[in-house]
Structure formats: C-alpha cells, structure tokens
C-alpha cells in the first residue's frame, strides 16, 4: 500500500505551481481558486432573528473543485490549509475544513509571508490551527455588507432605477467624492498678491526674495492698488541684509511600503490604477519563472498595514547597502518604523524577498509593468534602511523701509537615501511657500550688506478650491479616515465606477448625476450608517472581534438596532424619483403642452406633460464643458437627419447617449456618438465598389472603435469586411496568400496570412515590401522604439540586418 502524502491547499494555481516545486514528493499541492462557500446570491442568507446565523452555500461552479479536493484528501495523512494570511484567507480555510468533515486526516493551518523555499518549509514544519477570531471578523464584515446591500438596494430599485446598489463602505467613499464636488462648486476664489524682489549681492548669482512682513506684521496683500503702493515705496528704498542664518537639516527616509502607500505611490508615479497595482503585486508575490532558478516569489505578501521587517530581511538589506553604497550610507543601527495605531502586525511590510535580485537583473523575466512595480518596491525598501539626506539650509531676511523680504535656499551636502528613492507627492500639492525648502543656492551674503534691486514684480493670485480626488488622494483620505481596509480599496474604487456613480476626468473622480442623487437619498435616510465616523468605528469593532475583545454577534447587534429603524423609516419616507415631475418653462414642439423634467432609467430627461397622448422626450444638456475637439450638446442637436432633413436630438439609451431624428416615429434614423464624446460619428461613405461576398450591396467606408474600415453597406445581413493589405505575399512555400492587417481580441494590430486558418503565418510588426539587401529575404519588418526610432529589420533569424529609416532616406 503506497505511503500517504500531505495535502497542501492554496488559493491560486500560480501559487500552487510555485510551492509544488519547493516541496518534495511527500506533498500534493492543490488550489481552491479562492472561496468555495459564500452567502447565497438569490436571498439574504442571514437569519436576523437567530443571532444573524449565516447560511453558506457552495459557490456555483465550485462543485468540481470540491470533488477533486475531497478525493485528494482521502489519500492524505494530513491536510495543510495555506490560504493567504489575512481574514479572507482564514475564512477560506474554515470553509475548506468544513468540506473535509468526516475525513480522518488531521487539518492544520500554515502561514507564510513570502513564497520562498525557506519560508514555505518553515511554515510546513510549524503548522498551527485556524484562528477563529479572524474567521469571526471576516464573517461579521461579510454579513454587515450583505445586510446593507440586500436591504437598501431594493429601495433604490423601487425609487430610482433598477440594477443600482448601495454598499456599506462604497457609499461612504462615494459620499466623500460628492461632498468634495459640492465644495468645489461652492468655492469663491479670493484674490491675493505676492511681491517678488529680484536682488543682487556683491557676488553672483542673482536671487529672488518674497515680501513676508509689513511693519512687523504678516504681509497680506489682497488688492492690486495695495500691491502697486508697496512696489512704489520699495522701488526707491535701500535693501539691506538683516540676518543670514544657516542650519544643517536632515531629511529622513520613509518606511517600506504598506498596501495603501504602495497603491498611492504607484498611482502617482506609474499612473497605475489601484486595481492594476494589486493585480501586478499578486503576480510578484505568487511567483515568476526566473529561468534556471525556477518559479520564485519576488515580494512579500501585498496586503498589510504594518511597516515591520523581519530580522533576516534587515540583515540582508544592511549587508547589501554596505557592499554596494558603502559605509556612509549605512546607519549604525537598523532603522525601525512605528506602524499606525490600528495596524495588523501579523505581516511584514511589502519588500523584496531577496534584495540581491536587483530590478535590472529581472528585466528578461518580467513584463514592463511588473518590472516598474518591483523597482518601486525594491528601491523604497533599500532606501528605508539608509542614512538621511543632509542639507545646509540658509534663510536670509532683507529689509526695505517698513517691509521685510525673505529668501530661502538649501544645498545638499549628502544625498543619503535619495541616492536610491525619493517619495512622490500628491499631484495637487500646494506651490512652495517662501519658507519651504527649495534646492536653491544663494550667494554669500553678510548682515548689513546693501543689495542692488534688479527688479520688483507684483504677482496676482487666486485661492483655489480643494482638488478632486485622484485614486491616490482617495485612498489616502480613506486610510486617514479609517474607512475600509487597504485590501478593500481596489474593490471600492472599481464598484463606484462600474455602477456609473462616478466618472474619471483626467484621472480625477467626478460624481455622475446618478451618483449624486443616490448619495443624497441615502445620506438623508441613513445618516448614521453612511457617516464617515460611524463607518470608521465599525472598522474598529471588526478589529476588536479579530482581537477577541468583542463577539461578532455583539458587533452586528449594535449595528442592526440602528439600521433597522432607519430602514423602516426610509421605506415609508424615501422620495420616489420615478414618479416625480418638475415643471419647466419649455413648451413641447409637437403638441404645445408644457415640458416637465422626469427621472428615468438613464437619468434626468425632459418629457411632454401630455403623455401618454404625446410621447415627445428630450435629453437635458449636460452642465459639463465639452472636451477638446468635441461638439457641445447644442452643436449636436443642430445636426440634420440625412434621411428626412429634420433636426437630430440627443437621446440616451441603455448603451449611453446617441443622436435620434426628431421626426420619430415616422423617421427612425439614429447616429452613434464618438466614444466618450458628444461628437456625432461620421456617417458611412458609400463607395462605387460592389461587395464581393453578397454581390448586391456596395461597400462603405465606416468608422469603428479602432478607426476607419471598409465593409459591406448591407451589414448585418452581410458581414464582409475588406482586409487591409500591405503589398507583401505570404512567405510560406506554395501558400499563395498575402499578408493583411488583423486585430487581436484586445485590439492589438498584427499581420497574418489572408488564407487563415489554412495558413497560420503571423508577424507582430508591419511588413514592408522591400527585399533584405543582406540575405535576400522577400520583405523587411518595420518597428519603432524609443531608443532607435523607426527601423527596418530582417525577419530571418539567421540575418541581423537592421537600419534606421532616416539613415536610408539620407543615403
């Protein structure tokens, strides 16, 4: 009888593949593909009257996986549950344990913070048990979210529109965006002036000083007349150095990444969405194939709010800094950082698993985006254990009669950690004030020295409204307010966009009309539940459940008492937007009745009050300014129908806005708008060429999502699309086809044989109908790179011909 093996269960196949290579033949590694059980989709799944008892069902589609895991468990002497080391992972382990009830094998929980041979073996050698408190905390969060989502969403369907939803945390995030938009709209800019003197001492360079005080008080210049008066006085004044103070200042490194700080920095530096950052980090954590080394996990677990670093990692990075950068860059003792008060300290900060794997060493194995994120994590970790940067900061105060000017500059003496990494700042950070440190070098100046005035300039400014939230700013605000947890931010941001509650304008969140209306209604009727402080307090209670200081039933009971009252009140009092009509001064052009504003499935619109006798409707023009190169709503409405000559009007359907003929229902002409704009798509241009497929209709030049193309004008009856040829014959012997431009499912252009699938020849770069001058191949390929520009090169592996296109033209 063969010896029994240990069964190890992880969440993902990628992780299973990596771990499988580290463990010997005595182990079988399987993946559960995340959760196997959850609350049912078709009903609430929570027995509120009996201590919120949840009903878990097997997730549809997971039956086959469970069957395979049970079969593997029968031949195992022990089962090691190795899901991610967090609340969700602990809940997955609990549900896996339940599906093995009746199995004789003993069930253990194993935890590891990184997927490396050493960490995996250490975890396997010291297995533990499932942490019931963590399971309870996850269950409490899941039930809270279910109670809110499944009991408020039907109200919104009934009163606003079907298919929309409310979420306990997502609605608070949306509220923050809506309230910021209100602040921006209500903002009244205030005028103020700065006065800058350009001065020269006895040695260069010239420098600028800013007015900071008038008669010993802080200078506040609010009007042009006041600014001009000051300029007139000081123009003829003597500028004398009052004081010169030079101090040594240090700039300390920042801690290694927590999840939220990684999300913020990747958003600001790399323009990655939070969702993309977490997806890439997951890949780096679960393992990348590194040639002869095999599959290796490159970073530690990426869901953490701790800045703690293990002793081994500390020794590793200190040795690296000493060897590569030298003694001056290495602090005498390791640098320890304080985690925030409510941090879960079970995991380390996000760091490379082995600091000796420098980003440049991994270029052959990582995608461009994976490498960018790894470089960010690697540099931040190394910099966190380096000495501070050191500056000499000089502040000079200069008097001119009753006015005091100040110049401030600094000169770096030692770059320290800045040799590796510099923390990014919010894009909307305020401009530097006169006392802010700037990397400027001032000339040598002495107290009592008289300066020459080169120029004096009054500059007008206006106060600015608070900035709209970018992903980085919103994550930062959520973290500071204690809303959600870093592991949930990606889901929150994705949900509010998928529900069409917000849009992104140049990377900044703006609430949609739907998002604003939903927020107003929910905050009005559920003020406590969607309050920022209350939501933050609920997060603290979930932490208390995790710490064993409160039971999950107590946390839910406290919440539901308040929620149930609000729910009953809202069911009676919430306004029904579907039935609401707002009178307007506009008259229906079809029957002369007054037009009213109504709320429909796609937002507000104008409708004739004579409905149902008159069914005339109109789109309400958006308040937003049209984007560059985009027609306004008024311009769009001025378009004439090509079939009957009547004006076209903006309408909204299930797929967004479009133009429709006002002669409807007699004329049913519609026209799509260019994606993301209100500009009508160019109408089809009928060509003189007959379709070769149907032989009846003519071909037409159309505009699609990837640009212009030629197809049969009788679409969709005939789906012929004319291929774009490049004038190059297929190189496969005896094929007889030609190379044409094609597109992958994701829209990427490639070039393949016109006789596909009989011939499968493809190339990614554009073929050029010129023979290779070096080996005689029938065509060259063309590509463009940042370093080389546009080049032509040979497709034959044995030929290294390559030439810049510009060089060819010159010769």
Short mmCIF file of N, CA and C in Angstrom, two decimals, residues 40-143:
data_model
loop_
_atom_site.label_atom_id
_atom_site.label_comp_id
_atom_site.label_asym_id
_atom_site.label_seq_id
_atom_site.Cartn_x
_atom_site.Cartn_y
_atom_site.Cartn_z
N UNK A 40 -25.73 32.88 -0.19
CA UNK A 40 -26.41 32.68 -1.48
C UNK A 40 -26.74 34.01 -2.15
N UNK A 41 -26.69 34.01 -3.50
CA UNK A 41 -27.00 35.24 -4.25
C UNK A 41 -28.50 35.52 -4.31
N UNK A 42 -29.31 34.46 -4.26
CA UNK A 42 -30.74 34.59 -4.50
C UNK A 42 -31.53 35.08 -3.30
N UNK A 43 -30.92 35.09 -2.12
CA UNK A 43 -31.65 35.52 -0.92
C UNK A 43 -30.68 36.13 0.08
N UNK A 44 -31.22 36.69 1.17
CA UNK A 44 -30.39 37.37 2.17
C UNK A 44 -29.36 36.43 2.78
N UNK A 45 -29.79 35.22 3.12
CA UNK A 45 -28.85 34.23 3.64
C UNK A 45 -28.40 34.49 5.07
N UNK A 46 -29.13 35.34 5.80
CA UNK A 46 -28.79 35.66 7.20
C UNK A 46 -30.07 35.59 8.03
N UNK A 47 -30.06 34.78 9.07
CA UNK A 47 -31.22 34.67 9.96
C UNK A 47 -31.10 35.74 11.05
N UNK A 48 -31.71 36.90 10.80
CA UNK A 48 -31.56 38.05 11.69
C UNK A 48 -32.10 37.76 13.09
N UNK A 49 -33.20 37.00 13.16
CA UNK A 49 -33.86 36.74 14.45
C UNK A 49 -33.07 35.76 15.33
N UNK A 50 -32.21 34.98 14.73
CA UNK A 50 -31.45 33.99 15.49
C UNK A 50 -29.95 34.30 15.41
N UNK A 51 -29.59 35.42 16.05
CA UNK A 51 -28.18 35.82 16.18
C UNK A 51 -27.44 35.91 14.84
N UNK A 52 -28.17 36.36 13.81
CA UNK A 52 -27.54 36.62 12.49
C UNK A 52 -26.86 35.37 11.93
N UNK A 53 -27.44 34.23 12.19
CA UNK A 53 -26.84 32.98 11.74
C UNK A 53 -26.77 32.96 10.21
N UNK A 54 -25.57 32.83 9.63
CA UNK A 54 -25.46 32.83 8.17
C UNK A 54 -25.74 31.46 7.57
N UNK A 55 -26.18 31.45 6.32
CA UNK A 55 -26.37 30.20 5.58
C UNK A 55 -25.39 30.24 4.42
N UNK A 56 -24.40 29.35 4.46
CA UNK A 56 -23.40 29.31 3.39
C UNK A 56 -23.73 28.20 2.40
N UNK A 57 -23.66 28.54 1.13
CA UNK A 57 -23.84 27.55 0.06
C UNK A 57 -22.53 27.39 -0.70
N UNK A 58 -22.37 26.23 -1.31
CA UNK A 58 -21.23 26.04 -2.21
C UNK A 58 -21.41 26.99 -3.39
N UNK A 59 -20.37 27.73 -3.73
CA UNK A 59 -20.44 28.69 -4.83
C UNK A 59 -20.66 27.93 -6.14
N UNK A 60 -21.68 28.33 -6.94
CA UNK A 60 -21.93 27.63 -8.22
C UNK A 60 -20.66 27.56 -9.08
N UNK A 61 -20.39 26.37 -9.59
CA UNK A 61 -19.19 26.16 -10.41
C UNK A 61 -18.02 25.59 -9.63
N UNK A 62 -18.14 25.57 -8.27
CA UNK A 62 -17.03 25.06 -7.46
C UNK A 62 -17.21 23.58 -7.08
N UNK A 63 -18.29 22.96 -7.55
CA UNK A 63 -18.56 21.56 -7.21
C UNK A 63 -17.43 20.64 -7.66
N UNK A 64 -16.91 20.89 -8.87
CA UNK A 64 -15.85 20.03 -9.41
C UNK A 64 -14.57 20.16 -8.58
N UNK A 65 -14.23 21.39 -8.19
CA UNK A 65 -13.02 21.62 -7.39
C UNK A 65 -13.14 20.92 -6.03
N UNK A 66 -14.33 21.06 -5.40
CA UNK A 66 -14.54 20.42 -4.10
C UNK A 66 -14.42 18.90 -4.22
N UNK A 67 -14.97 18.35 -5.28
CA UNK A 67 -14.88 16.89 -5.50
C UNK A 67 -13.42 16.46 -5.62
N UNK A 68 -12.61 17.24 -6.37
CA UNK A 68 -11.19 16.91 -6.53
C UNK A 68 -10.44 17.02 -5.21
N UNK A 69 -10.75 18.06 -4.41
CA UNK A 69 -10.07 18.25 -3.13
C UNK A 69 -10.43 17.13 -2.15
N UNK A 70 -11.70 16.72 -2.14
CA UNK A 70 -12.11 15.62 -1.27
C UNK A 70 -11.44 14.31 -1.66
N UNK A 71 -11.31 14.09 -2.97
CA UNK A 71 -10.65 12.87 -3.45
C UNK A 71 -9.18 12.86 -3.04
N UNK A 72 -8.53 14.04 -3.16
CA UNK A 72 -7.12 14.13 -2.76
C UNK A 72 -6.96 13.94 -1.26
N UNK A 73 -7.95 14.43 -0.48
CA UNK A 73 -7.87 14.35 0.98
C UNK A 73 -7.98 12.91 1.48
N UNK A 74 -8.67 12.07 0.74
CA UNK A 74 -8.84 10.67 1.17
C UNK A 74 -7.51 9.93 1.26
N UNK A 75 -6.56 10.31 0.39
CA UNK A 75 -5.27 9.62 0.38
C UNK A 75 -4.18 10.43 1.09
N UNK A 76 -4.60 11.38 1.96
CA UNK A 76 -3.63 12.21 2.68
C UNK A 76 -3.66 11.87 4.17
N UNK A 77 -2.49 11.92 4.79
CA UNK A 77 -2.44 11.68 6.23
C UNK A 77 -2.66 12.97 7.02
N UNK A 78 -2.45 14.13 6.37
CA UNK A 78 -2.77 15.40 6.99
C UNK A 78 -3.06 16.44 5.91
N UNK A 79 -3.87 17.42 6.27
CA UNK A 79 -4.27 18.46 5.32
C UNK A 79 -3.75 19.79 5.84
N UNK A 80 -2.98 20.49 5.01
CA UNK A 80 -2.38 21.77 5.39
C UNK A 80 -3.05 22.88 4.58
N UNK A 81 -3.83 23.70 5.26
CA UNK A 81 -4.56 24.79 4.60
C UNK A 81 -3.67 26.03 4.57
N UNK A 82 -3.34 26.51 3.37
CA UNK A 82 -2.33 27.56 3.22
C UNK A 82 -2.85 28.74 2.41
N UNK A 83 -4.10 29.14 2.67
CA UNK A 83 -4.63 30.34 2.01
C UNK A 83 -3.89 31.58 2.52
N UNK A 84 -4.15 32.72 1.89
CA UNK A 84 -3.45 33.96 2.23
C UNK A 84 -3.57 34.28 3.73
N UNK A 85 -2.54 34.90 4.31
CA UNK A 85 -2.54 35.16 5.76
C UNK A 85 -3.32 36.41 6.14
N UNK A 86 -4.65 36.39 5.94
CA UNK A 86 -5.50 37.51 6.34
C UNK A 86 -6.89 36.98 6.66
N UNK A 87 -7.83 37.88 6.93
CA UNK A 87 -9.18 37.46 7.32
C UNK A 87 -9.84 36.61 6.23
N UNK A 88 -9.74 37.06 4.99
CA UNK A 88 -10.36 36.31 3.90
C UNK A 88 -9.74 34.92 3.78
N UNK A 89 -8.41 34.87 3.89
CA UNK A 89 -7.72 33.58 3.82
C UNK A 89 -8.14 32.65 4.93
N UNK A 90 -8.33 33.22 6.14
CA UNK A 90 -8.73 32.40 7.29
C UNK A 90 -10.15 31.84 7.08
N UNK A 91 -11.04 32.66 6.51
CA UNK A 91 -12.40 32.20 6.23
C UNK A 91 -12.39 31.10 5.17
N UNK A 92 -11.54 31.24 4.16
CA UNK A 92 -11.42 30.20 3.13
C UNK A 92 -10.99 28.89 3.77
N UNK A 93 -10.02 28.97 4.67
CA UNK A 93 -9.54 27.76 5.37
C UNK A 93 -10.65 27.11 6.19
N UNK A 94 -11.44 27.93 6.88
CA UNK A 94 -12.55 27.40 7.69
C UNK A 94 -13.55 26.65 6.81
N UNK A 95 -13.90 27.24 5.67
CA UNK A 95 -14.87 26.60 4.77
C UNK A 95 -14.29 25.34 4.14
N UNK A 96 -12.99 25.35 3.86
CA UNK A 96 -12.34 24.13 3.35
C UNK A 96 -12.36 23.03 4.41
N UNK A 97 -12.08 23.42 5.63
CA UNK A 97 -12.10 22.44 6.72
C UNK A 97 -13.48 21.79 6.82
N UNK A 98 -14.54 22.59 6.65
CA UNK A 98 -15.92 22.08 6.75
C UNK A 98 -16.23 21.07 5.66
N UNK A 99 -15.66 21.26 4.46
CA UNK A 99 -15.96 20.30 3.39
C UNK A 99 -15.22 18.98 3.59
N UNK A 100 -14.23 18.99 4.50
CA UNK A 100 -13.50 17.75 4.82
C UNK A 100 -14.04 17.05 6.06
N UNK A 101 -15.18 17.52 6.59
CA UNK A 101 -15.77 16.87 7.77
C UNK A 101 -15.99 15.39 7.47
N UNK A 102 -15.58 14.54 8.38
CA UNK A 102 -15.69 13.10 8.17
C UNK A 102 -14.41 12.48 7.66
N UNK A 103 -13.50 13.33 7.15
CA UNK A 103 -12.20 12.82 6.71
C UNK A 103 -11.30 12.58 7.93
N UNK A 104 -10.59 11.48 7.91
CA UNK A 104 -9.78 11.12 9.08
C UNK A 104 -8.47 11.90 9.18
N UNK A 105 -8.05 12.52 8.09
CA UNK A 105 -6.79 13.28 8.11
C UNK A 105 -6.91 14.50 9.01
N UNK A 106 -5.84 14.80 9.76
CA UNK A 106 -5.86 15.97 10.64
C UNK A 106 -5.65 17.24 9.82
N UNK A 107 -6.39 18.29 10.18
CA UNK A 107 -6.35 19.55 9.42
C UNK A 107 -5.54 20.59 10.19
N UNK A 108 -4.57 21.22 9.49
CA UNK A 108 -3.73 22.26 10.08
C UNK A 108 -3.81 23.52 9.24
N UNK A 109 -3.42 24.63 9.85
CA UNK A 109 -3.32 25.93 9.16
C UNK A 109 -1.85 26.30 9.08
N UNK A 110 -1.37 26.63 7.88
CA UNK A 110 0.02 27.09 7.73
C UNK A 110 0.03 28.50 7.18
N UNK A 111 0.94 29.32 7.68
CA UNK A 111 1.04 30.73 7.31
C UNK A 111 2.44 31.05 6.83
N UNK A 112 2.52 31.78 5.72
CA UNK A 112 3.82 32.28 5.27
C UNK A 112 3.61 33.65 4.64
N UNK A 113 4.60 34.52 4.85
CA UNK A 113 4.50 35.91 4.40
C UNK A 113 5.15 36.10 3.03
N UNK A 114 5.92 35.11 2.60
CA UNK A 114 6.56 35.17 1.29
C UNK A 114 6.65 33.77 0.72
N UNK A 115 6.65 33.68 -0.60
CA UNK A 115 6.69 32.35 -1.24
C UNK A 115 8.12 32.09 -1.70
N UNK A 116 8.93 31.69 -0.74
CA UNK A 116 10.32 31.29 -0.98
C UNK A 116 10.53 29.93 -0.33
N UNK A 117 11.52 29.15 -0.80
CA UNK A 117 11.73 27.81 -0.22
C UNK A 117 11.87 27.84 1.30
N UNK A 118 12.64 28.79 1.82
CA UNK A 118 12.87 28.86 3.27
C UNK A 118 11.56 29.13 4.02
N UNK A 119 10.76 30.11 3.55
CA UNK A 119 9.52 30.47 4.24
C UNK A 119 8.50 29.34 4.17
N UNK A 120 8.41 28.67 3.03
CA UNK A 120 7.44 27.58 2.87
C UNK A 120 7.79 26.42 3.79
N UNK A 121 9.07 26.03 3.80
CA UNK A 121 9.48 24.90 4.64
C UNK A 121 9.28 25.21 6.12
N UNK A 122 9.60 26.45 6.53
CA UNK A 122 9.41 26.83 7.92
C UNK A 122 7.93 26.75 8.31
N UNK A 123 7.03 27.18 7.40
CA UNK A 123 5.59 27.14 7.68
C UNK A 123 5.10 25.69 7.78
N UNK A 124 5.57 24.83 6.89
CA UNK A 124 5.15 23.43 6.88
C UNK A 124 5.63 22.72 8.15
N UNK A 125 6.83 23.07 8.60
CA UNK A 125 7.40 22.43 9.79
C UNK A 125 6.73 22.88 11.09
N UNK A 126 6.06 24.06 11.06
CA UNK A 126 5.43 24.58 12.28
C UNK A 126 3.96 24.94 11.99
N UNK A 127 3.14 23.93 11.67
CA UNK A 127 1.73 24.22 11.37
C UNK A 127 0.96 24.63 12.62
N UNK A 128 -0.12 25.37 12.44
CA UNK A 128 -0.96 25.78 13.57
C UNK A 128 -2.40 25.41 13.32
N UNK A 129 -3.29 26.12 13.98
CA UNK A 129 -4.73 25.87 13.84
C UNK A 129 -5.41 27.12 13.28
N UNK A 130 -6.62 26.96 12.78
CA UNK A 130 -7.38 28.09 12.24
C UNK A 130 -7.70 29.07 13.36
N UNK A 131 -7.49 30.36 13.08
CA UNK A 131 -7.76 31.43 14.06
C UNK A 131 -9.24 31.79 13.98
N UNK A 132 -10.01 31.33 14.99
CA UNK A 132 -11.46 31.53 14.97
C UNK A 132 -11.83 33.02 15.03
N UNK A 133 -11.02 33.82 15.72
CA UNK A 133 -11.32 35.25 15.80
C UNK A 133 -11.24 35.92 14.43
N UNK A 134 -10.23 35.53 13.65
CA UNK A 134 -10.11 36.06 12.29
C UNK A 134 -11.30 35.65 11.44
N UNK A 135 -11.72 34.40 11.57
CA UNK A 135 -12.89 33.91 10.83
C UNK A 135 -14.13 34.71 11.22
N UNK A 136 -14.29 34.95 12.52
CA UNK A 136 -15.45 35.72 13.00
C UNK A 136 -15.44 37.15 12.47
N UNK A 137 -14.25 37.77 12.42
CA UNK A 137 -14.15 39.15 11.92
C UNK A 137 -14.53 39.21 10.45
N UNK A 138 -14.07 38.23 9.66
CA UNK A 138 -14.43 38.20 8.24
C UNK A 138 -15.93 37.97 8.08
N UNK A 139 -16.48 37.06 8.91
CA UNK A 139 -17.91 36.74 8.82
C UNK A 139 -18.75 37.96 9.19
N UNK A 140 -18.33 38.70 10.20
CA UNK A 140 -19.05 39.91 10.60
C UNK A 140 -19.07 40.93 9.47
N UNK A 141 -17.91 41.14 8.83
CA UNK A 141 -17.85 42.09 7.70
C UNK A 141 -18.75 41.62 6.55
N UNK A 142 -18.69 40.34 6.25
CA UNK A 142 -19.48 39.80 5.13
C UNK A 142 -20.97 39.99 5.39
N UNK A 143 -21.41 39.70 6.62
CA UNK A 143 -22.83 39.82 6.96
C UNK A 143 -23.26 41.29 6.99
#
